[in-house]
Short mmCIF file of C-alpha atoms and ligand atoms in Angstrom, two decimals:
data_model
loop_
_atom_site.label_atom_id
_atom_site.label_comp_id
_atom_site.label_asym_id
_atom_site.label_seq_id
_atom_site.Cartn_x
_atom_site.Cartn_y
_atom_site.Cartn_z
CA MET A 1 -43.63 -91.57 1.26
CA LYS A 2 -46.61 -89.67 -0.17
CA GLU A 3 -48.77 -92.82 -0.04
CA LYS A 4 -47.79 -93.41 3.59
CA ILE A 5 -48.74 -89.84 4.52
CA ASP A 6 -52.05 -90.05 2.63
CA ALA A 7 -52.88 -93.37 4.28
CA PHE A 8 -52.10 -91.92 7.72
CA LEU A 9 -54.26 -88.85 7.10
CA GLU A 10 -57.13 -91.04 5.80
CA GLN A 11 -56.96 -93.05 9.02
CA VAL A 12 -57.07 -89.89 11.15
CA LYS A 13 -59.90 -88.48 9.07
CA VAL A 14 -62.14 -91.46 9.77
CA ARG A 15 -62.28 -90.44 13.43
CA ASN A 16 -62.22 -86.67 12.87
CA ALA A 17 -64.09 -86.16 9.61
CA HIS A 18 -65.92 -83.03 10.69
CA GLU A 19 -62.95 -81.22 12.18
CA PRO A 20 -61.27 -79.22 9.36
CA GLU A 21 -58.99 -77.06 11.54
CA PHE A 22 -57.77 -80.12 13.46
CA MET A 23 -57.10 -82.01 10.22
CA GLN A 24 -55.23 -78.97 8.84
CA ALA A 25 -52.90 -78.92 11.85
CA VAL A 26 -52.36 -82.70 11.72
CA GLU A 27 -51.63 -82.64 7.99
CA GLU A 28 -48.88 -80.05 8.38
CA VAL A 29 -47.21 -82.10 11.11
CA ALA A 30 -47.64 -85.45 9.33
CA GLU A 31 -46.03 -84.15 6.12
CA THR A 32 -42.85 -83.18 7.94
CA VAL A 33 -42.69 -85.71 10.79
CA LEU A 34 -43.62 -88.98 9.02
CA PRO A 35 -40.59 -88.77 6.66
CA TYR A 36 -38.40 -88.19 9.74
CA ILE A 37 -39.93 -91.20 11.53
CA ALA A 38 -39.33 -93.34 8.45
CA LYS A 39 -35.61 -92.51 8.59
CA HIS A 40 -35.22 -93.14 12.33
CA GLU A 41 -35.66 -96.72 13.39
CA ILE A 42 -36.43 -96.13 17.09
CA TYR A 43 -39.73 -94.48 16.11
CA ASN A 44 -40.73 -97.13 13.55
CA GLY A 45 -43.66 -99.47 14.13
CA LYS A 46 -44.74 -97.68 17.32
CA ASN A 47 -47.70 -95.71 15.95
CA ILE A 48 -46.30 -92.70 17.81
CA LEU A 49 -47.96 -90.01 15.68
CA LEU A 50 -51.25 -91.91 15.71
CA ARG A 51 -51.10 -91.86 19.51
CA MET A 52 -50.25 -88.15 19.49
CA VAL A 53 -53.29 -87.13 17.41
CA GLU A 54 -55.68 -88.78 19.86
CA PRO A 55 -56.31 -86.54 22.90
CA GLU A 56 -55.60 -88.27 26.20
CA ARG A 57 -58.91 -86.85 27.45
CA VAL A 58 -61.68 -84.55 26.13
CA ILE A 59 -63.94 -82.86 28.67
CA SER A 60 -67.13 -81.12 27.58
CA PHE A 61 -69.53 -79.52 30.05
CA ARG A 62 -72.57 -77.29 30.48
CA VAL A 63 -72.07 -73.74 31.76
CA CYS A 64 -75.23 -72.06 33.07
CA TRP A 65 -75.17 -68.45 34.25
CA VAL A 66 -77.56 -65.52 34.76
CA ASP A 67 -77.18 -62.36 32.64
CA ASP A 68 -77.87 -58.76 33.77
CA ASP A 69 -81.50 -59.02 32.62
CA GLY A 70 -82.04 -62.04 34.87
CA GLU A 71 -82.17 -64.43 31.88
CA ILE A 72 -80.56 -67.86 32.23
CA GLN A 73 -77.87 -68.43 29.60
CA VAL A 74 -76.38 -71.77 28.58
CA ASN A 75 -72.92 -72.15 27.04
CA ARG A 76 -70.66 -75.09 26.34
CA GLY A 77 -67.29 -75.42 28.05
CA TYR A 78 -64.37 -77.67 27.04
CA ARG A 79 -60.92 -78.79 28.08
CA ILE A 80 -58.79 -80.91 25.73
CA GLN A 81 -56.03 -82.73 27.64
CA MET A 82 -53.93 -83.63 24.63
CA ASN A 83 -50.58 -84.98 25.82
CA SER A 84 -48.88 -85.22 29.23
CA ALA A 85 -45.70 -87.10 28.27
CA ILE A 86 -43.32 -84.29 29.26
CA GLY A 87 -45.30 -82.42 31.92
CA PRO A 88 -48.75 -81.38 33.15
CA TYR A 89 -51.21 -80.30 30.44
CA LYS A 90 -50.63 -76.63 29.69
CA GLY A 91 -52.37 -74.22 27.33
CA GLY A 92 -54.84 -71.39 27.09
CA LEU A 93 -58.59 -70.95 27.35
CA ARG A 94 -60.44 -69.28 24.45
CA PHE A 95 -63.81 -67.56 24.86
CA HIS A 96 -65.24 -66.83 21.39
CA PRO A 97 -68.54 -67.73 19.69
CA SER A 98 -66.65 -69.74 17.04
CA VAL A 99 -65.17 -72.14 19.61
CA ASN A 100 -65.84 -75.82 18.85
CA LEU A 101 -64.05 -79.16 19.23
CA SER A 102 -62.20 -78.85 15.94
CA ILE A 103 -60.69 -75.49 16.84
CA LEU A 104 -59.73 -76.53 20.37
CA LYS A 105 -58.23 -79.84 19.20
CA PHE A 106 -56.10 -78.04 16.59
CA LEU A 107 -54.93 -75.60 19.25
CA ALA A 108 -54.22 -78.39 21.77
CA PHE A 109 -52.30 -80.39 19.14
CA GLU A 110 -50.17 -77.37 18.18
CA GLN A 111 -49.60 -76.68 21.88
CA VAL A 112 -47.96 -80.10 22.41
CA PHE A 113 -45.21 -79.29 19.88
CA LYS A 114 -44.92 -75.64 20.97
CA ASN A 115 -44.53 -76.50 24.64
CA SER A 116 -41.93 -79.12 23.81
CA LEU A 117 -39.99 -76.48 21.84
CA THR A 118 -39.85 -74.13 24.85
CA THR A 119 -37.46 -76.61 26.56
CA LEU A 120 -39.68 -76.44 29.70
CA PRO A 121 -41.53 -79.45 31.18
CA MET A 122 -45.08 -78.79 29.94
CA GLY A 123 -47.53 -81.12 28.20
CA GLY A 124 -50.20 -79.75 25.87
CA GLY A 125 -53.85 -78.78 26.40
CA LYS A 126 -56.42 -76.19 25.41
CA GLY A 127 -59.91 -75.25 26.45
CA GLY A 128 -62.58 -72.62 26.33
CA SER A 129 -66.16 -71.89 25.54
CA ASP A 130 -68.48 -70.60 22.81
CA PHE A 131 -69.30 -67.74 25.22
CA ASP A 132 -69.00 -64.31 23.51
CA PRO A 133 -67.43 -61.72 25.85
CA LYS A 134 -68.19 -58.84 23.46
CA GLY A 135 -70.70 -56.37 24.90
CA LYS A 136 -70.93 -58.18 28.26
CA SER A 137 -70.70 -56.22 31.51
CA ASP A 138 -67.91 -56.92 34.01
CA ASN A 139 -70.47 -58.60 36.26
CA GLU A 140 -71.64 -60.88 33.45
CA ILE A 141 -68.01 -61.80 32.68
CA MET A 142 -67.49 -62.57 36.38
CA ARG A 143 -70.61 -64.75 36.64
CA PHE A 144 -69.67 -66.63 33.49
CA CYS A 145 -66.06 -67.20 34.63
CA HIS A 146 -67.23 -68.41 38.03
CA ALA A 147 -69.75 -70.80 36.46
CA PHE A 148 -67.12 -72.08 34.01
CA MET A 149 -64.60 -72.73 36.81
CA SER A 150 -67.19 -74.43 39.03
CA GLU A 151 -66.87 -77.41 36.65
CA LEU A 152 -63.34 -76.97 35.25
CA SER A 153 -61.88 -76.99 38.78
CA ARG A 154 -62.53 -80.75 39.04
CA HIS A 155 -60.21 -81.46 36.11
CA ILE A 156 -57.21 -79.17 36.66
CA GLY A 157 -54.51 -78.54 39.26
CA PRO A 158 -50.95 -77.22 39.49
CA ASN A 159 -49.50 -80.70 38.78
CA THR A 160 -52.31 -81.85 36.47
CA ASP A 161 -53.38 -79.14 34.05
CA VAL A 162 -52.59 -75.41 34.14
CA PRO A 163 -54.76 -73.20 31.90
CA ALA A 164 -54.03 -69.59 30.86
CA GLY A 165 -55.44 -66.95 28.49
CA ASP A 166 -56.09 -66.93 24.75
CA ILE A 167 -58.62 -65.04 22.58
CA GLY A 168 -61.23 -63.43 24.86
CA VAL A 169 -59.41 -64.45 28.04
CA GLY A 170 -57.02 -61.87 29.55
CA GLY A 171 -56.08 -60.64 33.00
CA ARG A 172 -59.65 -59.81 34.04
CA GLU A 173 -60.95 -63.31 33.21
CA ILE A 174 -57.95 -65.10 34.78
CA GLY A 175 -58.69 -63.17 37.99
CA PHE A 176 -62.31 -64.33 38.15
CA LEU A 177 -61.33 -67.91 37.24
CA PHE A 178 -58.60 -67.99 39.89
CA GLY A 179 -60.92 -66.57 42.55
CA MET A 180 -63.44 -69.38 42.08
CA TYR A 181 -60.78 -72.12 41.93
CA LYS A 182 -59.25 -70.87 45.17
CA LYS A 183 -62.63 -70.78 46.90
CA LEU A 184 -63.69 -74.27 45.77
CA ARG A 185 -60.36 -75.97 46.56
CA ASN A 186 -59.40 -73.81 49.54
CA GLU A 187 -55.91 -73.66 48.03
CA PHE A 188 -53.72 -70.81 46.79
CA THR A 189 -51.71 -72.55 44.06
CA GLY A 190 -50.27 -71.88 40.62
CA VAL A 191 -53.22 -73.48 38.84
CA LEU A 192 -53.52 -70.74 36.20
CA THR A 193 -50.91 -68.51 34.57
CA GLY A 194 -51.30 -64.92 33.46
CA LYS A 195 -52.21 -63.98 37.04
CA GLY A 196 -51.99 -60.42 38.37
CA MET A 197 -48.63 -59.24 39.70
CA SER A 198 -49.80 -59.02 43.32
CA TRP A 199 -51.19 -62.57 43.41
CA GLY A 200 -48.60 -64.84 41.83
CA GLY A 201 -48.29 -63.55 38.26
CA SER A 202 -44.98 -63.27 36.43
CA LYS A 203 -43.51 -60.05 35.15
CA ILE A 204 -43.46 -59.93 31.33
CA ARG A 205 -46.20 -62.60 30.95
CA PRO A 206 -48.65 -60.04 29.45
CA GLU A 207 -45.97 -58.91 26.98
CA ALA A 208 -44.39 -62.30 26.32
CA THR A 209 -46.22 -63.62 23.26
CA GLY A 210 -45.91 -60.40 21.28
CA TYR A 211 -42.34 -59.75 22.43
CA GLY A 212 -41.33 -63.33 21.63
CA THR A 213 -42.84 -63.13 18.15
CA VAL A 214 -40.71 -60.07 17.42
CA TYR A 215 -37.58 -61.57 19.04
CA PHE A 216 -38.05 -64.51 16.69
CA ALA A 217 -38.46 -62.23 13.65
CA GLN A 218 -35.29 -60.41 14.71
CA LYS A 219 -33.39 -63.73 14.99
CA MET A 220 -34.53 -64.77 11.51
CA LEU A 221 -33.47 -61.41 10.06
CA GLU A 222 -30.12 -61.60 11.88
CA SER A 223 -29.50 -65.00 10.28
CA LYS A 224 -29.45 -63.05 6.99
CA GLY A 225 -27.25 -60.27 8.40
CA ASP A 226 -30.30 -57.99 8.61
CA SER A 227 -32.47 -56.52 11.42
CA LEU A 228 -35.84 -54.94 12.15
CA GLU A 229 -34.41 -51.44 12.25
CA GLY A 230 -36.07 -49.25 9.64
CA LYS A 231 -38.39 -52.04 8.45
CA THR A 232 -42.07 -51.41 7.73
CA VAL A 233 -44.15 -53.81 9.84
CA VAL A 234 -47.73 -54.85 9.16
CA ILE A 235 -49.59 -56.39 12.12
CA SER A 236 -53.09 -57.91 12.28
CA GLY A 237 -55.21 -58.04 15.44
CA SER A 238 -55.25 -55.46 18.22
CA GLY A 239 -55.51 -57.71 21.26
CA ASN A 240 -52.86 -58.91 23.69
CA VAL A 241 -50.45 -60.42 21.17
CA ALA A 242 -50.76 -57.66 18.54
CA GLN A 243 -50.31 -54.84 21.08
CA TYR A 244 -47.05 -56.18 22.47
CA ALA A 245 -45.77 -57.25 19.03
CA ALA A 246 -46.28 -53.60 18.06
CA GLU A 247 -44.55 -52.36 21.22
CA LYS A 248 -41.44 -54.51 20.71
CA SER A 249 -41.32 -53.67 16.96
CA ILE A 250 -41.30 -49.99 17.91
CA HIS A 251 -38.54 -50.61 20.52
CA LEU A 252 -36.45 -52.26 17.83
CA GLU A 253 -37.02 -49.29 15.52
CA GLY A 254 -39.43 -50.88 13.08
CA LYS A 255 -42.24 -48.76 11.67
CA VAL A 256 -45.63 -50.30 12.50
CA VAL A 257 -48.31 -49.17 10.02
CA THR A 258 -51.35 -51.40 10.67
CA LEU A 259 -53.43 -53.10 13.37
CA SER A 260 -56.87 -54.69 12.95
CA ASP A 261 -59.87 -56.39 14.49
CA SER A 262 -62.65 -58.49 13.02
CA SER A 263 -64.30 -55.36 11.54
CA GLY A 264 -61.32 -54.17 9.47
CA TYR A 265 -57.87 -52.61 9.75
CA ILE A 266 -56.27 -49.22 10.36
CA TYR A 267 -53.38 -47.95 8.24
CA ASP A 268 -51.22 -45.13 9.60
CA GLU A 269 -48.67 -44.02 7.02
CA ASP A 270 -46.75 -41.99 9.66
CA GLY A 271 -46.27 -45.09 11.80
CA ILE A 272 -47.91 -46.07 15.09
CA ASP A 273 -45.51 -44.72 17.73
CA GLU A 274 -45.47 -45.32 21.50
CA ASP A 275 -48.00 -42.56 22.26
CA LYS A 276 -50.43 -43.82 19.65
CA LEU A 277 -49.98 -47.36 20.97
CA LYS A 278 -50.79 -46.13 24.47
CA PHE A 279 -54.04 -44.71 23.08
CA ILE A 280 -54.83 -48.10 21.46
CA MET A 281 -54.09 -50.03 24.67
CA ASP A 282 -56.46 -47.79 26.62
CA LEU A 283 -59.09 -48.03 23.86
CA LYS A 284 -58.94 -51.85 23.70
CA ASN A 285 -58.11 -52.88 27.26
CA VAL A 286 -59.92 -50.28 29.37
CA LYS A 287 -62.69 -48.83 27.20
CA ARG A 288 -63.09 -52.12 25.29
CA GLY A 289 -63.66 -50.16 22.06
CA ARG A 290 -63.10 -50.98 18.37
CA ILE A 291 -59.94 -50.33 16.34
CA SER A 292 -61.92 -48.10 13.90
CA GLU A 293 -62.04 -45.46 16.69
CA TYR A 294 -58.30 -44.88 16.12
CA VAL A 295 -59.06 -42.66 13.09
CA ASP A 296 -61.28 -40.39 15.24
CA GLU A 297 -58.16 -39.61 17.30
CA TYR A 298 -55.66 -39.69 14.41
CA PRO A 299 -57.53 -38.48 11.29
CA ASN A 300 -54.43 -38.86 9.07
CA ALA A 301 -54.87 -42.62 9.34
CA LYS A 302 -57.46 -44.61 7.39
CA PHE A 303 -59.81 -47.40 8.46
CA VAL A 304 -60.45 -50.08 5.84
CA LYS A 305 -63.68 -51.84 6.70
CA GLY A 306 -64.03 -55.60 6.32
CA GLU A 307 -60.50 -56.13 4.97
CA THR A 308 -57.25 -57.62 6.30
CA PRO A 309 -53.98 -55.64 6.10
CA TRP A 310 -52.08 -58.03 3.77
CA ASN A 311 -52.43 -55.76 0.75
CA GLU A 312 -50.33 -53.01 2.31
CA LYS A 313 -46.66 -52.65 1.44
CA CYS A 314 -44.32 -53.99 4.13
CA ASP A 315 -41.01 -55.73 4.83
CA VAL A 316 -42.24 -57.75 7.80
CA ALA A 317 -45.72 -59.22 8.48
CA LEU A 318 -46.88 -60.33 11.93
CA PRO A 319 -50.29 -62.07 11.82
CA CYS A 320 -51.55 -61.80 15.42
CA ALA A 321 -55.35 -62.25 15.23
CA THR A 322 -56.64 -65.75 14.52
CA GLN A 323 -56.40 -68.98 12.47
CA ASN A 324 -56.59 -68.89 8.67
CA GLU A 325 -56.57 -65.08 8.51
CA LEU A 326 -53.91 -65.05 5.77
CA ASN A 327 -54.66 -67.08 2.62
CA GLY A 328 -52.77 -67.90 -0.59
CA GLU A 329 -53.86 -64.69 -2.34
CA ASP A 330 -52.82 -62.62 0.69
CA ALA A 331 -49.42 -64.32 0.64
CA LYS A 332 -48.99 -63.50 -3.06
CA ASN A 333 -49.85 -59.86 -2.33
CA LEU A 334 -47.34 -59.69 0.53
CA LEU A 335 -44.61 -61.15 -1.69
CA LYS A 336 -45.48 -58.86 -4.59
CA ASN A 337 -45.14 -55.87 -2.25
CA GLY A 338 -41.69 -56.93 -1.07
CA CYS A 339 -42.34 -58.74 2.24
CA ILE A 340 -39.25 -60.75 3.31
CA CYS A 341 -40.22 -62.03 6.75
CA VAL A 342 -43.39 -63.46 8.33
CA SER A 343 -43.45 -64.33 12.03
CA GLU A 344 -46.76 -65.75 13.28
CA GLY A 345 -48.03 -64.38 16.60
CA ALA A 346 -51.39 -66.12 16.23
CA ASN A 347 -51.89 -69.90 16.05
CA MET A 348 -52.06 -71.18 12.44
CA PRO A 349 -52.94 -67.78 10.91
CA SER A 350 -51.49 -68.77 7.51
CA THR A 351 -53.38 -71.29 5.40
CA LYS A 352 -51.56 -74.23 3.80
CA GLU A 353 -51.61 -72.35 0.46
CA ALA A 354 -50.08 -69.23 2.06
CA ILE A 355 -47.25 -71.25 3.63
CA SER A 356 -46.56 -72.91 0.32
CA GLU A 357 -46.24 -69.46 -1.35
CA PHE A 358 -43.78 -68.30 1.33
CA HIS A 359 -41.72 -71.47 0.95
CA LYS A 360 -41.70 -71.22 -2.84
CA ALA A 361 -40.43 -67.64 -2.59
CA LYS A 362 -37.88 -68.81 0.04
CA ILE A 363 -38.61 -65.93 2.41
CA LEU A 364 -38.22 -66.12 6.18
CA PHE A 365 -41.37 -67.77 7.55
CA ALA A 366 -41.90 -68.85 11.18
CA PRO A 367 -44.93 -70.95 12.18
CA GLY A 368 -46.75 -69.89 15.36
CA LYS A 369 -45.71 -72.98 17.30
CA ALA A 370 -42.15 -71.64 17.15
CA SER A 371 -42.57 -67.86 16.98
CA ASN A 372 -45.44 -67.41 19.47
CA ALA A 373 -44.04 -69.88 22.03
CA GLY A 374 -42.78 -67.00 24.19
CA GLY A 375 -46.22 -66.70 25.81
CA VAL A 376 -46.44 -70.24 27.10
CA ALA A 377 -42.70 -70.25 27.86
CA THR A 378 -43.23 -67.32 30.22
CA SER A 379 -46.23 -69.17 31.66
CA GLY A 380 -43.75 -71.97 32.37
CA LEU A 381 -41.53 -69.41 34.13
CA GLU A 382 -44.58 -68.27 36.13
CA MET A 383 -45.14 -71.89 37.24
CA THR A 384 -41.50 -72.13 38.32
CA GLN A 385 -41.74 -68.90 40.33
CA ASN A 386 -44.98 -70.13 41.97
CA SER A 387 -43.30 -73.40 42.97
CA LEU A 388 -40.34 -71.47 44.38
CA ARG A 389 -42.71 -68.95 46.04
CA TYR A 390 -40.50 -66.26 44.55
CA ASN A 391 -40.65 -63.51 41.91
CA TRP A 392 -38.00 -62.73 39.33
CA SER A 393 -37.44 -59.16 38.10
CA ARG A 394 -38.58 -57.89 34.69
CA GLU A 395 -35.01 -58.08 33.43
CA GLU A 396 -34.55 -61.66 34.62
CA VAL A 397 -37.74 -62.89 32.96
CA ASP A 398 -37.12 -60.94 29.75
CA SER A 399 -33.62 -62.34 29.47
CA LYS A 400 -34.89 -65.92 29.99
CA LEU A 401 -37.58 -65.28 27.35
CA LYS A 402 -34.97 -64.06 24.87
CA ASP A 403 -32.78 -67.12 25.54
CA ILE A 404 -35.72 -69.46 25.01
CA MET A 405 -36.67 -67.79 21.68
CA GLU A 406 -33.05 -68.11 20.60
CA ASP A 407 -32.98 -71.82 21.56
CA ILE A 408 -36.17 -72.41 19.56
CA HIS A 409 -34.61 -70.66 16.58
CA ASP A 410 -31.51 -72.89 16.90
CA ALA A 411 -33.69 -76.02 17.14
CA CYS A 412 -35.52 -75.00 13.93
CA ILE A 413 -32.19 -74.63 12.15
CA GLU A 414 -30.95 -77.99 13.45
CA TYR A 415 -33.95 -79.89 12.08
CA GLY A 416 -35.09 -77.59 9.27
CA LYS A 417 -32.00 -76.73 7.22
CA GLU A 418 -32.36 -77.76 3.59
CA ASP A 419 -29.50 -78.80 1.26
CA ASP A 420 -29.44 -75.33 -0.34
CA GLY A 421 -29.16 -73.67 3.09
CA TYR A 422 -32.80 -72.47 3.22
CA ILE A 423 -34.34 -72.89 6.67
CA ASP A 424 -37.74 -74.58 6.60
CA TYR A 425 -38.89 -73.42 10.05
CA VAL A 426 -42.14 -75.44 9.73
CA LYS A 427 -40.25 -78.69 9.30
CA GLY A 428 -37.67 -77.68 11.93
CA ALA A 429 -40.29 -76.80 14.56
CA ASN A 430 -42.39 -79.90 13.92
CA ILE A 431 -39.50 -82.34 14.13
CA ALA A 432 -37.76 -80.68 17.08
CA GLY A 433 -41.08 -80.54 18.97
CA PHE A 434 -41.87 -84.14 18.08
CA VAL A 435 -38.55 -85.72 19.11
CA LYS A 436 -38.75 -84.69 22.77
CA VAL A 437 -42.36 -85.81 23.22
CA ALA A 438 -41.86 -89.03 21.26
CA ASP A 439 -38.78 -89.99 23.30
CA ALA A 440 -40.75 -89.46 26.53
CA MET A 441 -43.65 -91.54 25.20
CA LEU A 442 -41.31 -94.38 24.21
CA ALA A 443 -39.68 -94.32 27.65
CA GLN A 444 -43.07 -94.48 29.40
CA GLY A 445 -44.45 -97.37 27.32
CA VAL A 446 -47.95 -97.86 25.97
CA VAL A 447 -50.14 -95.89 28.38
P1 NDP B 1 -57.27 -61.18 22.13
O1 NDP B 1 -58.63 -61.64 22.46
O2 NDP B 1 -56.53 -60.32 23.08
O3 NDP B 1 -57.26 -60.44 20.71
C1 NDP B 1 -57.71 -61.10 19.57
C2 NDP B 1 -57.61 -60.15 18.39
O4 NDP B 1 -57.82 -60.89 17.18
C3 NDP B 1 -58.67 -59.05 18.42
O5 NDP B 1 -58.18 -57.93 17.77
C4 NDP B 1 -59.80 -59.71 17.63
O6 NDP B 1 -60.71 -58.79 17.03
C5 NDP B 1 -59.03 -60.45 16.56
N1 NDP B 1 -59.83 -61.61 16.13
C6 NDP B 1 -60.26 -62.63 16.90
N2 NDP B 1 -60.99 -63.49 16.17
C7 NDP B 1 -61.02 -62.98 14.94
C8 NDP B 1 -61.61 -63.41 13.73
N3 NDP B 1 -62.34 -64.54 13.68
N4 NDP B 1 -61.43 -62.65 12.62
C9 NDP B 1 -60.69 -61.50 12.67
N5 NDP B 1 -60.11 -61.05 13.79
C10 NDP B 1 -60.27 -61.78 14.90
O7 NDP B 1 -56.42 -62.54 21.84
P2 NDP B 1 -54.85 -62.75 21.80
O8 NDP B 1 -54.17 -61.53 21.31
O9 NDP B 1 -54.45 -63.34 23.09
O10 NDP B 1 -54.71 -63.92 20.71
C11 NDP B 1 -54.48 -63.66 19.33
C12 NDP B 1 -53.90 -64.90 18.69
O11 NDP B 1 -52.67 -65.24 19.33
C13 NDP B 1 -54.75 -66.16 18.76
O12 NDP B 1 -54.53 -66.94 17.59
C14 NDP B 1 -54.18 -66.91 19.96
O13 NDP B 1 -54.41 -68.29 19.89
C15 NDP B 1 -52.70 -66.60 19.77
N6 NDP B 1 -51.84 -66.74 20.94
C16 NDP B 1 -52.12 -66.09 22.11
C17 NDP B 1 -51.28 -66.21 23.18
C18 NDP B 1 -51.48 -65.45 24.44
O14 NDP B 1 -50.62 -65.53 25.32
N7 NDP B 1 -52.54 -64.68 24.60
C19 NDP B 1 -50.09 -67.09 23.12
C20 NDP B 1 -49.85 -67.68 21.83
C21 NDP B 1 -50.72 -67.50 20.80
P3 NDP B 1 -62.21 -58.65 17.62
O15 NDP B 1 -62.05 -57.87 18.88
O16 NDP B 1 -62.95 -57.95 16.56
O17 NDP B 1 -62.70 -60.05 17.87
O1 2IT B 2 -51.51 -70.48 22.38
C1 2IT B 2 -50.84 -70.29 23.42
O2 2IT B 2 -49.68 -70.67 23.52
C2 2IT B 2 -51.48 -69.61 24.54
N1 2IT B 2 -52.64 -69.18 24.41
C3 2IT B 2 -50.76 -69.43 25.84
C4 2IT B 2 -50.86 -70.66 26.67
C5 2IT B 2 -50.28 -70.57 28.06
O3 2IT B 2 -50.46 -71.54 28.78
O4 2IT B 2 -49.67 -69.56 28.43
#
């Protein structure tokens, strides 16, 4: 089998040699899915995975806009339409200076499996720009979003491709993007998710990724007769996903001791409670400040510059910032300090070496495509509500979100249970996600 996997990866590498993040995501899937394909005749000889690693369409475009000083700026915009076998392309937009084809292709590839796991009819896509929102005025953000949508609008639609937020794209940006789409198409449709509550958004969508990540952690702990109550929780990031992962951890009586951004992390020995979290949400979402400012308000806490929080003692770790933020050494430190559960809120935050450490130690480890699927699942619920021209209550959406996270957990067990009873959630998520998409592709023929 190893030779088959190596040969497959060599073949993919020829076309994607300079895309390390994309290759990393493909490798993880190939290692778990190719052995499954080999054992199941219907998938044999169809080059299914080879078809799945090739995006159906890659769109790259120029985005010109004028900054507050009257200077003309040029950025690059993208949309990767990865797979539409089970529904319209669906996935977020990322605005960050690091954005390139490799990063967006890895995210789009992961999204195909994640969306399949949600049980909802959504294909996979991802997009974004190398635009850096940091330090930009609201007017600059608006002009950029409008310029970006003036091209993207040609390629998307409520039955074609439905973008949403990701790093650097939140409620403010979705508003500007929606406004321009509506003007250009003269249509009020559910073309984006993560919309405001008064113009077609779904309750719980802002909370969904973080909440879902914690619901998944809770499910994993429950499978061991345990729970989050009284557990020390270490979280990275301080954006949308991290904030609501912290909120739900607090609701479930965990003690959250860290949050971070790209400058470093804060450690609060007394625990970040609801009041302190409210301060952080205002600091990050309204004042658009830095996490280091937390210690000005709460001097008992410390700010550790330039470091990630994985050296702090915890029971549960929730990486919620970005890809490859937790490496093999970090994993060893977490294990040494007694961590028993890792639920990824970010996409691919753990490196291959880190995952291998977690598996060797046989702790509970959930890959982002399973544990952070609550965000896109609730986007799917937003699409449903838009089609129905109806809004569900907070309780209704939250209960559907919980059910979906539970179904994903069950699917991981179905396909990921090892002979000794250990659940390999990576294998489980990859195979469960694959089967649904592969069956649809087989039914639709070579297209
Ligand atoms: P936000 O932009 O709201 O927050 C991102 C956070 O991560 C910030 O604290 C940011 O710090 C930090 N961060 C970003 N890039 C880096 C980096 N290179 N190094 C260190 N820290 C970094 O994004 P989200 O919270 O929405 O997204 C976080 C993760 O969750 C991403 O991996 C995203 O793909 C994933 N995700 C998001 C979903 C959603 O619904 N929003 C759904 C599923 C997954 P700083 O401000 O310093 O940049
Ligand atoms: O990575 C992700 O799942 C997201 N950024 C959310 C995508 C969506 O369409 O809600």
